[in-house]
CSV table of C-alpha atoms in Angstrom, one decimal:
chain,number,residue,atom,x,y,z
A,1051,MET,CA,82.3,40.1,-107.4
A,1052,SER,CA,82.7,41.2,-111.1
A,1053,LYS,CA,85.9,42.8,-112.0
A,1054,THR,CA,86.8,46.5,-112.3
A,1055,VAL,CA,88.7,47.6,-115.4
A,1056,THR,CA,91.0,50.6,-115.4
A,1057,ILE,CA,92.8,51.8,-118.5
A,1058,GLY,CA,95.7,54.3,-118.7
A,1059,GLU,CA,99.5,54.7,-118.6
A,1060,ILE,CA,101.8,53.5,-115.9
A,1061,MET,CA,104.9,55.6,-115.5
A,1062,LEU,CA,108.2,55.7,-113.7
A,1063,ARG,CA,108.3,58.5,-111.2
A,1064,LEU,CA,111.5,60.1,-110.1
A,1065,SER,CA,111.7,62.5,-107.1
A,1066,PRO,CA,114.6,64.3,-105.6
A,1067,GLU,CA,115.3,63.1,-102.1
A,1068,ASN,CA,115.1,65.1,-98.9
A,1069,ASN,CA,112.9,67.9,-100.4
A,1070,LEU,CA,115.8,69.0,-102.6
A,1071,ARG,CA,115.0,70.9,-105.9
A,1072,PHE,CA,115.6,69.5,-109.3
A,1073,LEU,CA,118.6,71.7,-109.8
A,1074,GLN,CA,120.2,70.6,-106.5
A,1075,THR,CA,119.7,66.9,-106.3
A,1076,THR,CA,122.1,64.1,-107.2
A,1077,LYS,CA,119.7,61.4,-106.0
A,1078,PHE,CA,116.2,60.4,-107.1
A,1079,SER,CA,113.7,58.1,-105.4
A,1080,ALA,CA,112.0,55.9,-107.9
A,1081,PHE,CA,108.3,54.8,-107.8
A,1082,PHE,CA,105.8,53.5,-110.4
A,1083,GLY,CA,102.4,55.1,-110.7
A,1084,GLY,CA,99.7,56.7,-112.8
A,1085,ALA,CA,96.1,57.7,-112.1
A,1086,GLU,CA,94.3,54.5,-113.3
A,1087,ALA,CA,97.1,52.2,-112.0
A,1088,ASN,CA,96.8,53.9,-108.6
A,1089,VAL,CA,93.1,53.2,-108.5
A,1090,ALA,CA,93.6,49.6,-109.5
A,1091,VAL,CA,96.2,49.0,-106.8
A,1092,ALA,CA,93.9,50.4,-104.1
A,1093,LEU,CA,91.0,48.3,-105.1
A,1094,ALA,CA,93.1,45.2,-105.3
A,1095,LYS,CA,94.5,45.8,-101.9
A,1096,TRP,CA,90.9,45.9,-100.6
A,1097,GLY,CA,90.1,42.5,-102.1
A,1098,MET,CA,88.5,43.5,-105.4
A,1099,ASP,CA,89.1,41.8,-108.7
A,1100,THR,CA,90.9,44.5,-110.7
A,1101,LEU,CA,92.3,44.5,-114.2
A,1102,PHE,CA,94.7,47.2,-115.4
A,1103,VAL,CA,95.1,47.7,-119.1
A,1104,THR,CA,98.0,49.5,-120.8
A,1105,LYS,CA,100.9,49.1,-123.2
A,1106,ILE,CA,104.4,49.0,-121.9
A,1107,PRO,CA,107.9,48.5,-123.5
A,1108,GLU,CA,109.3,45.0,-123.5
A,1109,HIS,CA,112.6,46.0,-121.8
A,1110,GLU,CA,113.4,45.7,-118.2
A,1111,MET,CA,111.7,49.0,-117.1
A,1112,GLY,CA,108.5,47.8,-118.6
A,1113,GLN,CA,108.9,44.5,-116.8
A,1114,ALA,CA,109.6,46.4,-113.5
A,1115,ALA,CA,106.4,48.3,-113.9
A,1116,LEU,CA,104.5,45.0,-114.5
A,1117,CYS,CA,106.1,43.5,-111.4
A,1118,ALA,CA,105.1,46.5,-109.3
A,1119,LEU,CA,101.4,46.0,-110.3
A,1120,LYS,CA,101.5,42.2,-109.8
A,1121,LYS,CA,103.0,42.6,-106.4
A,1122,GLU,CA,100.0,44.6,-105.4
A,1123,GLY,CA,97.5,42.0,-106.6
A,1124,VAL,CA,96.4,43.7,-109.8
A,1125,ASP,CA,95.5,41.5,-112.8
A,1126,VAL,CA,98.0,42.4,-115.6
A,1127,SER,CA,97.0,39.7,-118.0
A,1128,ARG,CA,95.7,42.1,-120.7
A,1129,ILE,CA,98.7,44.4,-120.7
A,1130,VAL,CA,100.4,44.4,-124.1
A,1131,PHE,CA,104.0,45.1,-125.0
A,1132,GLY,CA,105.6,47.4,-127.6
A,1133,LYS,CA,109.0,48.8,-128.7
A,1134,GLN,CA,108.7,52.3,-127.4
A,1135,ARG,CA,109.7,53.9,-124.1
A,1136,LEU,CA,108.1,53.9,-120.6
A,1137,GLY,CA,106.6,57.3,-119.7
A,1138,ILE,CA,108.5,59.2,-116.9
A,1139,TYR,CA,107.5,62.0,-114.7
A,1140,TYR,CA,109.6,64.0,-112.3
A,1141,TYR,CA,108.0,65.2,-109.0
A,1142,GLU,CA,109.7,67.9,-106.9
A,1143,LYS,CA,108.1,68.0,-103.5
A,1144,GLY,CA,107.2,71.4,-102.2
A,1145,LEU,CA,108.2,72.7,-98.8
A,1146,GLY,CA,106.2,75.2,-96.7
A,1147,ALA,CA,105.1,78.0,-99.0
A,1148,ARG,CA,107.0,76.5,-102.0
A,1149,ASN,CA,104.7,74.5,-104.3
A,1150,GLY,CA,105.5,71.1,-105.6
A,1151,LYS,CA,106.2,70.7,-109.3
A,1152,VAL,CA,105.7,68.0,-111.9
A,1153,ILE,CA,107.6,67.7,-115.2
A,1154,TYR,CA,106.3,65.2,-117.7
A,1155,ASP,CA,108.5,63.2,-120.0
A,1156,ARG,CA,106.1,60.8,-121.7
A,1157,GLU,CA,105.9,61.7,-125.4
A,1158,ASN,CA,106.2,58.7,-127.7
A,1159,SER,CA,105.7,56.3,-124.9
A,1160,ALA,CA,104.4,52.8,-125.6
A,1161,PHE,CA,100.9,53.6,-124.4
A,1162,SER,CA,100.6,57.0,-126.2
A,1163,ASN,CA,101.5,55.1,-129.4
A,1164,ALA,CA,99.1,52.3,-128.8
A,1165,GLU,CA,96.3,51.5,-131.2
A,1166,ILE,CA,92.7,50.3,-130.5
A,1167,ASN,CA,93.4,47.0,-132.2
A,1168,ASP,CA,96.3,46.3,-129.8
A,1169,PHE,CA,93.8,45.3,-127.2
A,1170,LYS,CA,91.4,42.3,-127.0
A,1171,TRP,CA,88.4,44.2,-125.9
A,1172,GLU,CA,86.0,41.3,-125.6
A,1173,GLU,CA,88.4,39.6,-123.2
A,1174,ILE,CA,89.1,42.8,-121.3
A,1175,PHE,CA,85.4,43.4,-120.6
A,1176,ASN,CA,84.5,39.8,-120.1
A,1177,GLY,CA,83.2,39.5,-116.5
A,1178,ALA,CA,83.5,43.2,-115.8
A,1179,ASN,CA,80.9,45.5,-114.4
A,1180,TRP,CA,82.9,48.7,-113.9
A,1181,LEU,CA,85.3,50.8,-116.0
A,1182,HIS,CA,87.3,53.6,-114.5
A,1183,ILE,CA,89.3,56.1,-116.6
A,1184,THR,CA,90.5,59.6,-116.2
A,1185,GLY,CA,90.9,62.8,-118.3
A,1186,ILE,CA,94.7,62.3,-118.2
A,1187,THR,CA,94.5,59.3,-120.6
A,1188,PRO,CA,92.9,61.1,-123.6
A,1189,ALA,CA,95.4,64.0,-123.1
A,1190,LEU,CA,98.4,61.8,-124.0
A,1191,SER,CA,97.9,61.5,-127.8
A,1192,GLU,CA,95.4,61.3,-130.5
A,1193,ASN,CA,95.7,57.5,-130.3
A,1194,ALA,CA,95.1,57.6,-126.5
A,1195,GLU,CA,92.0,59.8,-127.1
A,1196,ARG,CA,90.6,57.3,-129.5
A,1197,ILE,CA,91.3,54.4,-127.2
A,1198,THR,CA,89.5,56.3,-124.3
A,1199,ILE,CA,86.4,57.1,-126.2
A,1200,PHE,CA,86.2,53.6,-127.8
A,1201,ALA,CA,86.6,51.9,-124.4
A,1202,ILE,CA,83.9,54.1,-122.7
A,1203,LYS,CA,81.5,53.4,-125.6
A,1204,LYS,CA,82.2,49.7,-125.6
A,1205,ALA,CA,81.6,49.5,-121.8
A,1206,LYS,CA,78.4,51.5,-122.1
A,1207,GLU,CA,77.2,49.1,-124.9
A,1208,LYS,CA,77.8,46.2,-122.5
A,1209,GLY,CA,76.0,47.8,-119.6
A,1210,ILE,CA,79.2,48.3,-117.7
A,1211,LYS,CA,79.2,51.2,-115.2
A,1212,VAL,CA,81.7,53.9,-116.2
A,1213,SER,CA,83.3,56.4,-113.8
A,1214,PHE,CA,85.3,59.3,-115.3
A,1215,ASP,CA,87.6,61.5,-113.2
A,1216,LEU,CA,88.3,64.8,-115.0
A,1217,ASN,CA,91.9,65.0,-113.7
A,1218,TYR,CA,92.6,67.9,-116.1
A,1219,ARG,CA,96.4,68.5,-116.5
A,1220,LYS,CA,97.2,71.8,-118.0
A,1221,ASN,CA,100.8,70.7,-118.8
A,1222,LEU,CA,99.3,68.0,-121.2
A,1223,TRP,CA,96.7,70.0,-123.2
A,1224,SER,CA,94.6,73.1,-123.4
A,1225,ALA,CA,91.4,73.6,-121.4
A,1226,GLU,CA,89.6,74.2,-124.7
A,1227,LYS,CA,90.6,70.8,-126.2
A,1228,ALA,CA,90.1,69.0,-122.9
A,1229,GLY,CA,86.6,70.4,-122.6
A,1230,ARG,CA,85.6,69.1,-126.1
A,1231,VAL,CA,87.0,65.7,-125.4
A,1232,PHE,CA,85.4,65.5,-121.9
A,1233,ASP,CA,82.1,66.3,-123.5
A,1234,LYS,CA,82.4,63.2,-125.7
A,1235,CYS,CA,83.5,61.0,-122.8
A,1236,LEU,CA,80.8,62.1,-120.4
A,1237,LEU,CA,78.0,61.3,-122.8
A,1238,TYR,CA,78.8,57.6,-122.0
A,1239,ALA,CA,79.7,58.0,-118.3
A,1240,ASP,CA,77.7,57.2,-115.3
A,1241,ILE,CA,79.8,58.9,-112.6
A,1242,LEU,CA,81.7,62.1,-112.8
A,1243,ILE,CA,84.4,62.9,-110.3
A,1244,SER,CA,85.7,66.4,-110.3
A,1245,ASN,CA,86.3,69.6,-108.4
A,1246,ALA,CA,84.8,73.0,-109.1
A,1247,GLU,CA,87.9,74.4,-110.8
A,1248,GLN,CA,88.0,71.5,-113.3
A,1249,ALA,CA,84.3,71.4,-113.7
A,1250,LYS,CA,84.5,75.0,-115.1
A,1251,ILE,CA,86.3,73.5,-118.1
A,1252,LEU,CA,82.9,72.1,-119.1
A,1253,PHE,CA,81.0,75.3,-118.0
A,1254,PRO,CA,83.4,78.1,-118.7
A,1255,ASP,CA,80.7,80.8,-118.4
A,1256,SER,CA,79.4,79.5,-115.0
A,1257,VAL,CA,79.9,81.6,-111.9
A,1258,ASN,CA,83.2,81.5,-110.1
A,1259,VAL,CA,83.2,79.3,-107.0
A,1260,ASN,CA,85.5,79.1,-104.0
A,1261,ASN,CA,87.0,75.6,-104.1
A,1262,ASN,CA,87.3,75.7,-100.3
A,1263,LEU,CA,83.6,75.8,-99.6
A,1264,LEU,CA,81.8,72.7,-100.7
A,1265,ASN,CA,78.4,73.5,-99.3
A,1266,GLU,CA,77.7,76.8,-101.2
A,1267,ASN,CA,74.7,76.9,-103.5
A,1268,LYS,CA,77.0,77.5,-106.4
A,1269,TYR,CA,78.4,74.0,-106.1
A,1270,ILE,CA,74.9,72.6,-105.9
A,1271,ASP,CA,73.9,74.5,-109.0
A,1272,MET,CA,77.0,73.3,-110.9
A,1273,ALA,CA,76.5,69.6,-109.9
A,1274,GLU,CA,72.8,69.8,-111.0
A,1275,LYS,CA,73.8,71.2,-114.4
A,1276,LEU,CA,76.4,68.5,-114.9
A,1277,LYS,CA,74.1,65.7,-114.0
A,1278,LYS,CA,71.3,67.0,-116.3
A,1279,LYS,CA,73.6,67.7,-119.2
A,1280,PHE,CA,75.2,64.3,-119.3
A,1281,ASN,CA,72.4,62.2,-117.7
A,1282,LEU,CA,74.8,61.1,-115.0
A,1283,GLU,CA,73.9,58.8,-112.1
A,1284,TYR,CA,76.2,60.5,-109.7
A,1285,VAL,CA,78.2,63.8,-109.6
A,1286,VAL,CA,81.0,63.8,-107.1
A,1287,PHE,CA,83.1,66.9,-106.1
A,1288,THR,CA,86.2,67.0,-103.9
A,1289,ALA,CA,87.6,70.1,-102.3
A,1290,ARG,CA,91.0,70.9,-100.8
A,1291,LYS,CA,91.9,73.9,-98.6
A,1292,SER,CA,95.7,74.4,-98.5
A,1293,TYR,CA,97.5,76.4,-95.9
A,1294,ASN,CA,101.0,75.3,-97.1
A,1295,VAL,CA,102.4,72.2,-98.8
A,1296,PHE,CA,102.2,70.1,-95.6
A,1297,ASP,CA,98.9,71.3,-94.1
A,1298,THR,CA,95.7,71.0,-96.0
A,1299,SER,CA,92.2,69.7,-95.7
A,1300,PHE,CA,90.1,67.3,-97.8
A,1301,SER,CA,86.3,67.0,-98.1
A,1302,ALA,CA,83.8,65.9,-100.7
A,1303,PHE,CA,80.1,65.5,-101.6
A,1304,ILE,CA,78.2,63.1,-103.8
A,1305,TYR,CA,74.9,64.0,-105.6
A,1306,ASP,CA,72.4,61.5,-107.0
A,1307,GLY,CA,69.8,63.9,-108.3
A,1308,LYS,CA,67.8,63.7,-105.0
A,1309,SER,CA,70.2,64.6,-102.2
A,1310,PHE,CA,73.7,65.9,-101.5
A,1311,GLU,CA,75.7,63.9,-99.0
A,1312,TYR,CA,78.8,65.6,-97.6
A,1313,SER,CA,81.9,64.0,-96.0
A,1314,LYS,CA,83.5,65.5,-92.9
A,1315,GLU,CA,86.5,67.7,-93.5
A,1316,TYR,CA,89.7,65.8,-92.9
A,1317,MET,CA,92.8,67.8,-91.8
A,1318,LEU,CA,95.9,66.5,-93.5
A,1319,LYS,CA,99.6,66.5,-92.8
A,1320,VAL,CA,100.9,65.7,-96.2
A,1321,ALA,CA,103.9,63.4,-96.7
A,1322,ASP,CA,103.2,63.0,-100.5
A,1323,GLY,CA,100.9,65.1,-102.6
A,1324,ILE,CA,100.4,62.5,-105.4
A,1325,GLY,CA,97.6,60.0,-105.6
A,1326,GLY,CA,95.1,61.3,-103.1
A,1327,GLY,CA,92.4,61.8,-105.7
A,1328,ASP,CA,93.0,58.3,-107.0
A,1329,ALA,CA,92.6,56.8,-103.6
A,1330,PHE,CA,89.3,58.8,-103.3
A,1331,ALA,CA,88.1,57.4,-106.7
A,1332,ALA,CA,89.0,53.9,-105.5
A,1333,GLY,CA,87.1,54.4,-102.3
A,1334,LEU,CA,84.1,55.7,-104.2
A,1335,ILE,CA,84.1,52.7,-106.6
A,1336,TYR,CA,84.6,50.2,-103.7
A,1337,CYS,CA,81.5,51.5,-101.8
A,1338,LEU,CA,79.2,51.9,-104.8
A,1339,LYS,CA,80.0,48.4,-106.0
A,1340,LYS,CA,79.3,47.1,-102.5
A,1341,GLY,CA,75.9,48.9,-102.5
A,1342,MET,CA,76.7,51.2,-99.5
A,1343,ASP,CA,74.7,54.3,-98.9
A,1344,LEU,CA,75.9,57.6,-100.1
A,1345,GLN,CA,76.9,59.0,-96.8
A,1346,THR,CA,79.1,55.9,-96.0
A,1347,THR,CA,80.5,56.1,-99.5
A,1348,VAL,CA,81.7,59.7,-99.4
A,1349,ASN,CA,83.1,59.3,-95.9
A,1350,PHE,CA,85.0,56.2,-96.9
A,1351,ALA,CA,86.4,57.7,-100.1
A,1352,SER,CA,87.5,60.9,-98.3
A,1353,ALA,CA,89.2,58.8,-95.5
A,1354,ALA,CA,91.0,56.8,-98.2
A,1355,ALA,CA,92.3,60.1,-99.7
A,1356,MET,CA,93.3,61.4,-96.4
A,1357,LEU,CA,95.4,58.3,-95.6
A,1358,LYS,CA,97.0,58.3,-99.0
A,1359,HIS,CA,98.5,61.7,-98.3
A,1360,THR,CA,100.5,60.1,-95.5
A,1361,ILE,CA,102.1,57.5,-97.8
A,1362,GLU,CA,105.2,58.0,-100.0
A,1363,GLY,CA,104.8,57.1,-103.7
A,1364,ASP,CA,101.8,56.9,-106.0
A,1365,PHE,CA,100.3,53.7,-104.7
A,1366,SER,CA,98.1,53.7,-101.6
A,1367,CYS,CA,99.2,51.1,-99.0
A,1368,SER,CA,96.2,51.6,-96.7
A,1369,THR,CA,94.3,48.4,-95.8
A,1370,LEU,CA,90.6,48.2,-95.8
A,1371,GLU,CA,90.6,48.1,-92.0
A,1372,GLU,CA,92.7,51.2,-91.8
A,1373,VAL,CA,90.3,53.2,-94.0
A,1374,GLN,CA,87.3,51.9,-92.0
A,1375,ASN,CA,89.0,52.9,-88.8
A,1376,ALA,CA,89.7,56.4,-90.2
A,1377,VAL,CA,86.1,56.9,-91.0
A,1378,SER,CA,84.9,56.1,-87.5
A,1379,CYS,CA,87.9,57.7,-85.6
A,1380,ASP,CA,88.1,61.3,-84.5
A,1381,ILE,CA,91.6,61.0,-83.0
A,1382,PHE,CA,94.6,60.3,-85.2
A,1383,GLY,CA,98.3,59.9,-84.7
A,1384,ARG,CA,98.4,57.4,-81.9
A,1385,THR,CA,100.8,54.4,-81.9
A,1386,GLU,CA,99.0,51.1,-82.1
A,1387,ARG,CA,100.5,48.6,-79.6
């Protein structure tokens, strides 16, 4: 099967151990991750040919990030090297009613300083039939914005399917600027992944919606508007209902212009709140590339997201069999013997 290309920044993640706060801890657990890298890892684990494109520093931390991707089976042959730093983010887990918190430390990273000409685009897209990118990448710098739009246009010219996950991060840029850039990106995209809150960045005058209720007519209306405005093949919304940091639910729908297909609502016990949306995006790509029907697709993607919430770190470690079993299983938590 033709390869999937993902483009973005891989970072070092540092998290206080034992649910301590930043101001308390003396120890941090270290992981590597980043939205597009997380998607690449999940797809590679499920047997798909996946190429991750980024720029990293030449020093040992860059090499460690490279090794983390190679270990998971991701093709890193088009990653380039620079002299700047590796981006870092700090993740403080929440507990009970206390929300989690992310602090970014990624200015002047190797990727945010990358130039379009750093990458061999013909080689990157040779043999590819899918490009996945998120709204985090153009938020990093003017250079990253140019790379994002260039890559999406290039993929579109080559007839490569493009999925774009809004992934708006208010700590990186304003909603106004994000909306303008997203408009440009979605003109060349085929699949939009979002939730109602983020979709309102594109339609700020639209009616307020309750992000906990996927089947309301307001969601349907918003999805229809998005599909028509950008001539999208699919519009996909996810929804979460949070009771506290540990207990939440996840569900989604996919719309193809003809019908809306809804996943079941998965109840989650959250071990790690990072990467669930990326696992969902990977599940979506996997099923659509395999030609599965939309009901199967949205169920598989939601199950992948559910399982990721049980796994520490950014990367999903769920096997294909585990996700498939989660789709068909109504009882969870047993010990397999």
